[in-house]
Coordinates of C-alpha atoms and ligand atoms in Angstrom, one line a residue:
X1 CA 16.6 56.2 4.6
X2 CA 15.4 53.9 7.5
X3 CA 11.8 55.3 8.8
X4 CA 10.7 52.6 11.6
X5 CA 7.2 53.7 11.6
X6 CA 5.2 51.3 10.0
X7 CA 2.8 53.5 9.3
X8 CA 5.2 55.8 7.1
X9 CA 6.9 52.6 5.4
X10 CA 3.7 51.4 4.7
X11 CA 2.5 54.8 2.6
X12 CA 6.2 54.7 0.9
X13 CA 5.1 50.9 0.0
X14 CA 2.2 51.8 -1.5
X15 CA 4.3 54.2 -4.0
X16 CA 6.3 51.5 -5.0
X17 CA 5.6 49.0 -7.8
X18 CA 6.1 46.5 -4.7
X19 CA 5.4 42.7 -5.3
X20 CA 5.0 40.2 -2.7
X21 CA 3.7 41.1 1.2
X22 CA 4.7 44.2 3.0
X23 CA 4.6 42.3 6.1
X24 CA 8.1 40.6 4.7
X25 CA 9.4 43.6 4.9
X26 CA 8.0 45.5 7.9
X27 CA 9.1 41.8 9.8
X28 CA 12.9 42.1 7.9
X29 CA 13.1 45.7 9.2
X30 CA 12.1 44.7 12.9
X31 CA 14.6 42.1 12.5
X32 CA 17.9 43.6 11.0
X33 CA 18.1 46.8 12.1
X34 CA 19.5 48.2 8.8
X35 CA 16.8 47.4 7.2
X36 CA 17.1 44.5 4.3
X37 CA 20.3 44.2 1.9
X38 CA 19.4 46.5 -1.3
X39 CA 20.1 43.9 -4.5
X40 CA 19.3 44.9 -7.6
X41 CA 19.5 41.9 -11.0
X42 CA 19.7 44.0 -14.1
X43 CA 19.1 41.6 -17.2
X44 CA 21.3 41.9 -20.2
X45 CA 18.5 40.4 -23.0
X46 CA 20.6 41.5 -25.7
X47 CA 23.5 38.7 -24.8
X48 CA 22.5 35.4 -25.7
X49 CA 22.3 33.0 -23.0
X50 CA 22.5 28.9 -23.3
X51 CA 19.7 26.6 -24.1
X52 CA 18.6 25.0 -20.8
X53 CA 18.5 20.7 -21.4
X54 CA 14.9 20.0 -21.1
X55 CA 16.1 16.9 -19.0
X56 CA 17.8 19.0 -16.5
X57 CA 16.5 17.6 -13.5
X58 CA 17.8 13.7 -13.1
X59 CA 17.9 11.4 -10.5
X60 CA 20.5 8.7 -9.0
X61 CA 20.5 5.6 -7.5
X62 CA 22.2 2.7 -6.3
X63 CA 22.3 -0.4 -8.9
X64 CA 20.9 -2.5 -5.8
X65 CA 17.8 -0.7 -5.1
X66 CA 16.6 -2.8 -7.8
X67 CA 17.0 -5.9 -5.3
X68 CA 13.0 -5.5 -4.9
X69 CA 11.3 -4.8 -8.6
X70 CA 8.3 -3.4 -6.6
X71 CA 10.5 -0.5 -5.9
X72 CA 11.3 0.8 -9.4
X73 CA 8.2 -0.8 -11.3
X74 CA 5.0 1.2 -12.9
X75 CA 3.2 -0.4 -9.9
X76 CA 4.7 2.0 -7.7
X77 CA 2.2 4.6 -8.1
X78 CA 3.7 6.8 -5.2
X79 CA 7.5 7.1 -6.8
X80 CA 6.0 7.1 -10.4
X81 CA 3.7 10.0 -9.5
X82 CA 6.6 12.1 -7.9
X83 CA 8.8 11.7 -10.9
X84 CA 6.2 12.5 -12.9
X85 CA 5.5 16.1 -10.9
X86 CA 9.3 16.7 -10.7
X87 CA 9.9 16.5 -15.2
X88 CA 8.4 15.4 -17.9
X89 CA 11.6 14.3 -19.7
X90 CA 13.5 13.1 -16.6
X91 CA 16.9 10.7 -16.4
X92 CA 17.1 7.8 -13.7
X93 CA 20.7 7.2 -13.5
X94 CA 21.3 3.8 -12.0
X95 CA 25.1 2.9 -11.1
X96 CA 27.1 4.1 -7.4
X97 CA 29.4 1.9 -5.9
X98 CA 27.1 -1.1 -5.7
X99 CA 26.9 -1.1 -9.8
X100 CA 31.0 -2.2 -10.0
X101 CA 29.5 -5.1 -8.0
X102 CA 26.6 -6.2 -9.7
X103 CA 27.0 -9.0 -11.6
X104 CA 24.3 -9.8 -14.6
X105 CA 22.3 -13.3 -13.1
X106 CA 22.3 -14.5 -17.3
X107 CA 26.0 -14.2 -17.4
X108 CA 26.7 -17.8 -17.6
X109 CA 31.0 -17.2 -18.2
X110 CA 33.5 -17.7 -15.2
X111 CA 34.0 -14.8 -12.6
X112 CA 36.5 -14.1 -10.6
X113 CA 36.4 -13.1 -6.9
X114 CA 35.5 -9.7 -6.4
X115 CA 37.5 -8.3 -3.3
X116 CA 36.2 -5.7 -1.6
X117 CA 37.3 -2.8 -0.2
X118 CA 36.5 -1.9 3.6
X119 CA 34.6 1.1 3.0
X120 CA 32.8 -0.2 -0.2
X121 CA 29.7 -3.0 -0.9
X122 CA 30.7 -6.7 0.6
X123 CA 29.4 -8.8 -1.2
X124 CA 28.0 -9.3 -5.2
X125 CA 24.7 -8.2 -5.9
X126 CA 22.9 -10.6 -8.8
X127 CA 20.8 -8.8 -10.9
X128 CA 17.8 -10.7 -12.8
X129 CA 15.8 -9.8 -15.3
X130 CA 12.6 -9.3 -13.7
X131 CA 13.9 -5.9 -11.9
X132 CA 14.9 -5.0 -15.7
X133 CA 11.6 -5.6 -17.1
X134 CA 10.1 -3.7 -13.7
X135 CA 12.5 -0.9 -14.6
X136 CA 11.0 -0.7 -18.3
X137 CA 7.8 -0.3 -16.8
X138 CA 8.5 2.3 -14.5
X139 CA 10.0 4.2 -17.2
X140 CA 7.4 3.9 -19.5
X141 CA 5.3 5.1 -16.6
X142 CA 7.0 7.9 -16.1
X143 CA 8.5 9.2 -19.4
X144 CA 12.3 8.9 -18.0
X145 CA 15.2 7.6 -19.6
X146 CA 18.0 5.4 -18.0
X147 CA 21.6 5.5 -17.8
X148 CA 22.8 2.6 -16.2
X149 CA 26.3 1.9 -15.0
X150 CA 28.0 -1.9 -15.7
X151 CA 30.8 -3.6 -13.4
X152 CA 34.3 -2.5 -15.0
X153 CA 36.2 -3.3 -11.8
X154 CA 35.6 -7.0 -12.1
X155 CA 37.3 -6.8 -15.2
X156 CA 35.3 -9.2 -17.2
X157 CA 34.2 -7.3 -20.3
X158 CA 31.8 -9.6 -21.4
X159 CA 29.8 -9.5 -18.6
X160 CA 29.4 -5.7 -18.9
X161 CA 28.6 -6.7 -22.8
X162 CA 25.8 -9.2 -21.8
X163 CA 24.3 -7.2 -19.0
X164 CA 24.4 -4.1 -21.6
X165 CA 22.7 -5.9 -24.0
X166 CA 20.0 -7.1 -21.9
X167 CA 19.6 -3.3 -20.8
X168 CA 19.0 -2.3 -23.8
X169 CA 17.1 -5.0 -25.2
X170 CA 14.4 -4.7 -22.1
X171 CA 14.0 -1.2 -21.9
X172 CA 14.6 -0.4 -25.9
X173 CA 14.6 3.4 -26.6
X174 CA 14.2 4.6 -23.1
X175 CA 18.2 3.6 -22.6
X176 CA 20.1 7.2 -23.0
X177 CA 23.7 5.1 -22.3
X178 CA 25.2 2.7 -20.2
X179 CA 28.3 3.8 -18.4
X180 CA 31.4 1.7 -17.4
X181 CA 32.6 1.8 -14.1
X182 CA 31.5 3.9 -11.2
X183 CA 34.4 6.5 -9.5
X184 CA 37.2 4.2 -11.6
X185 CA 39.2 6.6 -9.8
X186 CA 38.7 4.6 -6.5
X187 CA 40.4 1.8 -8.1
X188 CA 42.4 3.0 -11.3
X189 CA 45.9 4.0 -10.4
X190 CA 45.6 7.1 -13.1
X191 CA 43.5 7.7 -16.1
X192 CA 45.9 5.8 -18.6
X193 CA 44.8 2.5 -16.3
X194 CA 41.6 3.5 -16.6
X195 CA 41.1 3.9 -20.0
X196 CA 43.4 0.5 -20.6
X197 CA 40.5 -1.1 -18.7
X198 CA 37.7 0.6 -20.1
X199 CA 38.5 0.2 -24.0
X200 CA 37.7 -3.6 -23.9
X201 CA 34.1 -2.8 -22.5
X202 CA 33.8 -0.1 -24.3
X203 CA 34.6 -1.4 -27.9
X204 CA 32.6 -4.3 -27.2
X205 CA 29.3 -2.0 -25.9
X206 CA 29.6 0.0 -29.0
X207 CA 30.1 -2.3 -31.4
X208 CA 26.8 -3.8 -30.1
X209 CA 25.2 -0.8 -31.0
X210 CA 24.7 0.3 -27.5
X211 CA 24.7 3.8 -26.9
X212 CA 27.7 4.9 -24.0
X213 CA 28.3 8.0 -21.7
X214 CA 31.4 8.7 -19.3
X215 CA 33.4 8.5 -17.4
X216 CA 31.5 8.7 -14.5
X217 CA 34.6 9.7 -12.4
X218 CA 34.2 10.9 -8.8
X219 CA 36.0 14.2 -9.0
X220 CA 38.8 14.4 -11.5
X221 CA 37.8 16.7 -13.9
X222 CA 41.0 16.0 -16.2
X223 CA 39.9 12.5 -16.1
X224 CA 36.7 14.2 -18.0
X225 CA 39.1 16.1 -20.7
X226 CA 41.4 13.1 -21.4
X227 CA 38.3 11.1 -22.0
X228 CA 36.7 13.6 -24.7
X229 CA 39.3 14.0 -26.5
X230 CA 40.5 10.4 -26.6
X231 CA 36.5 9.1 -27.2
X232 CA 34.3 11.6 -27.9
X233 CA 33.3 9.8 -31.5
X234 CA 31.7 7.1 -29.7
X235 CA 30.2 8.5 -26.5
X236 CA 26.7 10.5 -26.6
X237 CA 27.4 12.8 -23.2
X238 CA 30.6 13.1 -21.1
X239 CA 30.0 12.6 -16.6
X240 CA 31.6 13.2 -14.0
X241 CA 30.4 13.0 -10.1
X242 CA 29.8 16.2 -7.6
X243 CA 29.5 16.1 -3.5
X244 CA 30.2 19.3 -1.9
X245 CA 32.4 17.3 0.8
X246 CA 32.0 14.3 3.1
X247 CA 29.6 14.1 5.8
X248 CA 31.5 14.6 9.2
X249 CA 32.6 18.2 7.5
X250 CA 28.9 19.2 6.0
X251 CA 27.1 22.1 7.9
X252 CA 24.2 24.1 6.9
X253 CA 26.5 27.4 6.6
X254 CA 28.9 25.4 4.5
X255 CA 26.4 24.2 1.9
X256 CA 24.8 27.6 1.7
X257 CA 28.2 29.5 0.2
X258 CA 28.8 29.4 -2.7
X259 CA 31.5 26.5 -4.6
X260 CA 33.4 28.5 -7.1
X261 CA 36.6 26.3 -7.3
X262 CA 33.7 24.0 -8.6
X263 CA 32.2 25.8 -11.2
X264 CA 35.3 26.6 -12.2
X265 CA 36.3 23.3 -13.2
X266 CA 32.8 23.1 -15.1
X267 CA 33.4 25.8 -17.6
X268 CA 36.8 24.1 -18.3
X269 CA 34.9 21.0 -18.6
X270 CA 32.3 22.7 -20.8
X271 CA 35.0 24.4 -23.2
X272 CA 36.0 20.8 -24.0
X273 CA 32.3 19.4 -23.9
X274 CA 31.3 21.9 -26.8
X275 CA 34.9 21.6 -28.7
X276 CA 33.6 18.0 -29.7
X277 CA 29.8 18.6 -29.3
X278 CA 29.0 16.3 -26.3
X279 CA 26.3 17.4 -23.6
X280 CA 28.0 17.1 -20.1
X281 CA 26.2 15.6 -17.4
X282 CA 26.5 15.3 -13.1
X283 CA 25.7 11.9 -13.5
X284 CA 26.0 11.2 -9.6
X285 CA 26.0 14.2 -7.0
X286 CA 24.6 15.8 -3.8
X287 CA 25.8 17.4 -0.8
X288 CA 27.7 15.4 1.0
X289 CA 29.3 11.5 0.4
X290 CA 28.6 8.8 2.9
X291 CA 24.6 8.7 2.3
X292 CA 24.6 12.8 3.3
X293 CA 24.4 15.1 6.5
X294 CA 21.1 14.1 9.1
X295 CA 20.2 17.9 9.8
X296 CA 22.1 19.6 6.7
X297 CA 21.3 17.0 3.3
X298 CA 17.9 16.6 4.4
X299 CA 16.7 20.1 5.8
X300 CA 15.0 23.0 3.9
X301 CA 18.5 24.0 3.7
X302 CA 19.2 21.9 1.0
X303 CA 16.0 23.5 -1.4
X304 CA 17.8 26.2 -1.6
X305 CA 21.2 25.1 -2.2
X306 CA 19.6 22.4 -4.9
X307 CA 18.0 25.1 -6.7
X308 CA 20.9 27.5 -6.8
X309 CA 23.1 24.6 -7.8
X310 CA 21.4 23.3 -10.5
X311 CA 20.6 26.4 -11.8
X312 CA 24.1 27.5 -12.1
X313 CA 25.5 23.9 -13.7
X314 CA 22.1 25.4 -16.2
X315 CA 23.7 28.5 -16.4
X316 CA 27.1 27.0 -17.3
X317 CA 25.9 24.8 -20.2
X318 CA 25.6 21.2 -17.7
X319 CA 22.6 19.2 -19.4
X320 CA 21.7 17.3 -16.5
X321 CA 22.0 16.9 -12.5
X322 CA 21.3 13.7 -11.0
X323 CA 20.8 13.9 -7.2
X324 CA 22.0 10.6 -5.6
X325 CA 19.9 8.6 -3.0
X326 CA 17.2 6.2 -1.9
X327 CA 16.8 3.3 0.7
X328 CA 19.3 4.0 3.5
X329 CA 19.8 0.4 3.1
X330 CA 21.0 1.0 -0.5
X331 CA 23.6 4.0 -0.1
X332 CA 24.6 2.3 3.5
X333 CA 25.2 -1.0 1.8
X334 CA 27.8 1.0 -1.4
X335 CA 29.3 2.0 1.5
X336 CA 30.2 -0.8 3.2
X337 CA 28.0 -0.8 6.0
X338 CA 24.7 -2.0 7.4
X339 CA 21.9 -0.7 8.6
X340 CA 19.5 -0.6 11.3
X341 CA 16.5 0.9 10.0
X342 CA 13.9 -0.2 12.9
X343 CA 12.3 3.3 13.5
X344 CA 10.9 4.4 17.1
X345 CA 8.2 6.3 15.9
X346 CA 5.0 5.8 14.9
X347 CA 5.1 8.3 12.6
X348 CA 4.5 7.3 8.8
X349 CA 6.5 10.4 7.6
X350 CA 8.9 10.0 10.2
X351 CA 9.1 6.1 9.5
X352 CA 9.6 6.7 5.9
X353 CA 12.5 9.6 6.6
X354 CA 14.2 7.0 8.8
X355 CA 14.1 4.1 5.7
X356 CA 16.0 6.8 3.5
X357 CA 19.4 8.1 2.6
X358 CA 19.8 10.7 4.2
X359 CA 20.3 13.0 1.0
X360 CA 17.7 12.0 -0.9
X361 CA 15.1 13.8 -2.5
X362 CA 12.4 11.4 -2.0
X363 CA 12.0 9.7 1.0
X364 CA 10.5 6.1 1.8
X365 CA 10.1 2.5 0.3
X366 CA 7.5 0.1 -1.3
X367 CA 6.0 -0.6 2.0
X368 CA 5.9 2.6 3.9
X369 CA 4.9 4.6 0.4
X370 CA 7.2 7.8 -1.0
X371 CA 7.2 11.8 0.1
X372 CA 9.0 14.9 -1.5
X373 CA 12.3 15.6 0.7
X374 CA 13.1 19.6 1.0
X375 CA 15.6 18.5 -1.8
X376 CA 12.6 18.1 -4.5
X377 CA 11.1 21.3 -3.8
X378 CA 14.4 23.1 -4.8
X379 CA 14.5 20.8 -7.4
X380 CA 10.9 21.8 -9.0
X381 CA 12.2 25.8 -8.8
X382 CA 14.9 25.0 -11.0
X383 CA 13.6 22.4 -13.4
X384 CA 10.5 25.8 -14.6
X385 CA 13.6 26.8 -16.0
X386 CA 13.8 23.4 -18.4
X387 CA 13.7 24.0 -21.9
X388 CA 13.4 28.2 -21.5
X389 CA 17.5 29.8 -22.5
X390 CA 19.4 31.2 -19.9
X391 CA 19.1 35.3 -20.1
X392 CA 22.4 36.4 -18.7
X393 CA 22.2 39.4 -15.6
X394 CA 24.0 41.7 -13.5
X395 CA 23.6 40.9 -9.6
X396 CA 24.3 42.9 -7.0
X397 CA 23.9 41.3 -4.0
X398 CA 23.8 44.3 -2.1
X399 CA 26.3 42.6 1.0
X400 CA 23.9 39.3 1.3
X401 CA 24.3 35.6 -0.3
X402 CA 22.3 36.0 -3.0
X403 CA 21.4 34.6 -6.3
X404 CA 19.6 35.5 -9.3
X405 CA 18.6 33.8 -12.6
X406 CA 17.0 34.1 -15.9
X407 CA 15.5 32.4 -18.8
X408 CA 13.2 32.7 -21.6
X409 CA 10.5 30.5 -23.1
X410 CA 8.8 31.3 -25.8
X411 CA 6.9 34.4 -24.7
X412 CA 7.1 33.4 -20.8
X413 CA 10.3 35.1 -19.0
X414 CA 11.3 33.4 -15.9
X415 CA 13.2 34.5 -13.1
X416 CA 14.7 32.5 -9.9
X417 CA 15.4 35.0 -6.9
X418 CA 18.0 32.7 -4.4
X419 CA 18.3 34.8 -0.7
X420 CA 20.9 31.7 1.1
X421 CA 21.5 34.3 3.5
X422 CA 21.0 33.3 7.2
X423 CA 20.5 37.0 8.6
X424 CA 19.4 39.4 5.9
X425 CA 16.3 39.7 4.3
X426 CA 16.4 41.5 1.0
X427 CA 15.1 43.9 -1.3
X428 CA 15.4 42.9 -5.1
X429 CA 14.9 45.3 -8.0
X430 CA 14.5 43.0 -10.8
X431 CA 15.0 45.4 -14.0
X432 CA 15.7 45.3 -18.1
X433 CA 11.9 43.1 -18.3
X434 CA 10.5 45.9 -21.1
X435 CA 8.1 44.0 -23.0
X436 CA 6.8 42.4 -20.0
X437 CA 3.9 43.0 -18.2
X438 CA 1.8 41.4 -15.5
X439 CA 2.8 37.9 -13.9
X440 CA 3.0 35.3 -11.2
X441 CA 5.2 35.4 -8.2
X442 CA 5.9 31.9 -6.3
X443 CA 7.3 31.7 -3.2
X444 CA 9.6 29.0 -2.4
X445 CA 9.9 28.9 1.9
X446 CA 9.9 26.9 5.2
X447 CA 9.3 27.9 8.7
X448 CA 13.3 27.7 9.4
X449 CA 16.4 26.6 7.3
X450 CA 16.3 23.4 9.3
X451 CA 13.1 22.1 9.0
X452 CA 12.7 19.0 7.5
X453 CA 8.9 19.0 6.5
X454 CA 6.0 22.0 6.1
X455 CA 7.5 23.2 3.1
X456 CA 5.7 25.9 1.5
X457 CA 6.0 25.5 -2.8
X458 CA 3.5 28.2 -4.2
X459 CA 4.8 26.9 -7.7
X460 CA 2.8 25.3 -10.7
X461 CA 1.8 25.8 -13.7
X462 CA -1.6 27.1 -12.8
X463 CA -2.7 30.8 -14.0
X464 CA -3.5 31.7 -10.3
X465 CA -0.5 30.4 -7.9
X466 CA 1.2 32.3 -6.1
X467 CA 0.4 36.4 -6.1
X468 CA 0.2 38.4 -8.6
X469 CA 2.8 41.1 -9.8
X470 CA 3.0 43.6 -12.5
X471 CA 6.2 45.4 -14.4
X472 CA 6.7 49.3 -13.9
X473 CA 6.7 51.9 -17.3
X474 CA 10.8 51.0 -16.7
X475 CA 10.7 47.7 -17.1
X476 CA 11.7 47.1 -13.5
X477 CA 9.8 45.1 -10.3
X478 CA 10.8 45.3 -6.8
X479 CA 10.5 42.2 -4.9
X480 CA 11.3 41.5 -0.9
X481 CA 13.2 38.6 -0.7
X482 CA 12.9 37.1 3.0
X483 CA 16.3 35.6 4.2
X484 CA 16.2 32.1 3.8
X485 CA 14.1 31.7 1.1
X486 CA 13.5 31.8 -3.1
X487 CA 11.2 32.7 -5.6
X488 CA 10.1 32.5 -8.9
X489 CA 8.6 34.8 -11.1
X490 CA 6.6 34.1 -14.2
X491 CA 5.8 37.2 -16.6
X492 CA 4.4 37.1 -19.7
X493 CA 5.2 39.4 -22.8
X494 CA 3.1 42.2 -23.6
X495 CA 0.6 41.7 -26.6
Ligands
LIG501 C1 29.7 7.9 -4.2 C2 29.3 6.5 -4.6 C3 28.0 6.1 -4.0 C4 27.9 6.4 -2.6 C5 28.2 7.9 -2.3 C6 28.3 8.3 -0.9 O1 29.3 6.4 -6.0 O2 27.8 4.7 -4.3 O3 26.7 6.0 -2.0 O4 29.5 8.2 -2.9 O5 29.4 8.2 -0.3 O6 31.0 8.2 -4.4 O7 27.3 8.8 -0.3

């Protein structure tokens, strides 16, 4: 089947309803001598799929980035423009480590000492209300809700009651839920202590009318299970927290294959999530804990695993992912450590990577100004699938790490082509799209899986991104799929 004259696989191109450039493929061909993997993704449009949240896409980050209200305020033109691009109907989730030691600056009751642990925040952070009323403006600006996490490991329920109160009063309808307690598991000896600590907050919270999501746990899912059936009346979503594994173990090969054990745990969590009729949300995750991987979190690496990840919580029923990060001198500080943040370089962009967590999605600070990470751009692939329904499919990977996803909206069908594969190009036939005629394809790619900037997004919403592509009288496409890289397609339904 192999032919290595170009000249002969460029005539058998031309037979094919090929989309995307032959030079892929001629390139793929020189590269792995057996030619690219053969996948095929046949979609099953008579199954019904799940609604995709239209608030898929989130964000996370620690309650003391709001030590400077420049940085989350409608004045920040930079940040507020790059939540804007990334959804329209976005959640900012504000909580981490440093949220179970923020203490509310109007509380006026007695405190006691916080200890802290070695590997956790040091000292108190005080929160005012001018970084509130910042907050509200930067929401307004950019059409996001909040969740926002109070101190339960302080033990003081009527500080989390005051400082919930004042949440909600500043930024009024744009509050989705506070939460109580960040990773309780951390410092709960089991979830009956937990939720023997939480119910004062809690009754408290929701008797003042104040809407509540949880439990925010690191990675217990049965925490999750115990809590929806013991609260599910007064909660509006359950949470839980995801990070592939600690830094020190992260690697670009490890975040590429896939987490089954993980997504395993999700449909268990999403059996109980639907028995009591509660969206379920990541309310804190990325690739790897302690502030991420330098080379691995914050490489082109991580668009593709962001994409595929989100798009499979989608897949699963999850209503929302928030990616954790911002300053270094945030995450560094939950953890417990400080930071030297003095760059070398004159470099804005590199200045700016240097400032940030290193798994963030958005790089920078007030004074440097904000740029997309490698982690938005997989972010922006997966959020076109916001508000469409899931159209379940048959993949076969045809021997490479692959995935493959669908989704309709309206009379717009999308599909997400995943190749995570290090080695192996691929060749996709993309059939069951009867109905469907001409569309857009988008490439989603980088000059390696480790760079760290010249990432190429063809995607938007305009008519003529990307190249063009049509459907064959069989309803199928055929689409090369470089290693290493994604793409969306677009079509739209025949008149
Ligand atoms: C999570 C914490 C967050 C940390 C993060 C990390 O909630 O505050 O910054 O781990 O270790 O567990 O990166």
């Amino acid at each position: 089947m192999f032919d290595p004259s170009r000249r002969k696989l460029l005539k058998a191109a031309a037979l094919l309803p090929i989309a995307g450039s032959f030079a892929h493929a001629a390139a793929a061909r020189e590269r792995w001598p057996g030619g690219p993997a053969q996948a095929s993704f046949v979609l099953q449009r008579e199954q019904a799929g799940r609604p995709v949240s239209e608030t898929l896409a989130g964000l996370s980050y620690e309650t003391l980035q709001l030590a400077d209200p420049a940085f989350f305020s409608k004045d920040n033109h930079a940040l507020v423009q790059l939540f804007r691009q990334l959804s329209p109907h976005g959640v900012l989730r504000i909580g981490g480590n440093t949220s179970d030691y923020t203490v509310w600056s109007g509380y006026r009751g007695a405190l006691p000492v916080q200890h802290s642990n070695r590997n956790g925040p040091q000292r108190t952070f005080v929160l005012h209300p001018q970084a509130l009323h910042a907050l509200a403006g930067f929401l307004r600006a950019t059409g996001w809700k909040l969740i926002f996490g109070v101190n339960l490991k302080i033990g003081v329920p009527a500080l989390g009651l005051e400082l919930s109160r004042a949440v909600q009063r500043i930024v009024g309808d744009a509050l989705l839920a506070v939460q109580i307690g960040n990773e309780a598991n951390n410092y709960e000896k089991d979830y009956a202590a937990f939720d023997a600590a939480w119910m004062p907050y809690a009754s408290a919270i929701h008797a003042a009318g104040v809407p509540i999501g949880g439990p925010d746990t690191g990675a217990n899912t049965d925490w999750v299970i115990d809590y929806a059936k013991r609260h599910a009346a007064e909660n509006v979503f359950l949470s839980r927290h995801y990070y592939r594994d600690g830094a020190p173990n992260g690697s670009i090969a490890n975040l590429l294959a896939s987490d089954a054990a993980f997504y395993a745990q999700v449909e268990q969590i999403m059996r109980t999530a639907e028995a009591v009729h509660l969206p379920f949300r990541l309310s804190e995750a990325n690739s790897y804990y302690s502030g991420g991987r330098d080379g691995v979190s914050n490489v082109f690496a991580s668009a593709l695993w962001g994409a595929d990840f989100m798009l499979a919580l989608a897949q699963r029923g999850v209503a929302g992912i928030h990616f954790h990060g911002g300053t270094l001198a945030s995450v560094e500080a939950s953890l417990g450590q400080g930071t030297d943040t003095a760059a070398s370089t004159a470099d804005p962009s590199a200045r700016r990577d240097a400032v940030t967590s290193r798994y963030s999605a958005i790089a920078g600070n007030v004074g440097l100004g904000f740029q997309p990470r490698p982690l938005y751009y997989g972010m922006l692939l997966a959020q076109q699938f916001a508000g469409a329904r899931m159209v379940p499919g048959q993949l076969d990977e045809g021997g490479a790490n692959l995935t493959a996803y669908a989704a309709l909206r309206e009379d717009t069908l999308h599909v997400a082509l995943i190749n995570k594969d290090v080695s192996r190009d691929a060749s996709m036939v993309v059939s069951g799209l009867q109905g469907f005629g001409a569309g857009r394809l988008m490439r989603l790619s980088a000059p390696a899986l480790d760079s760290r900037r010249d990432i190429v997004w063809e995607g938007s919403d305009n008519a003529g991104a990307g190249c063009a592509i049509a459907v064959d009288p069989h309803g199928s496409c055929r689409i090369s799929l470089p290693r290493a890289s994604a793409a969306w397609i677009r079509l739209a339904r025949l008149a």
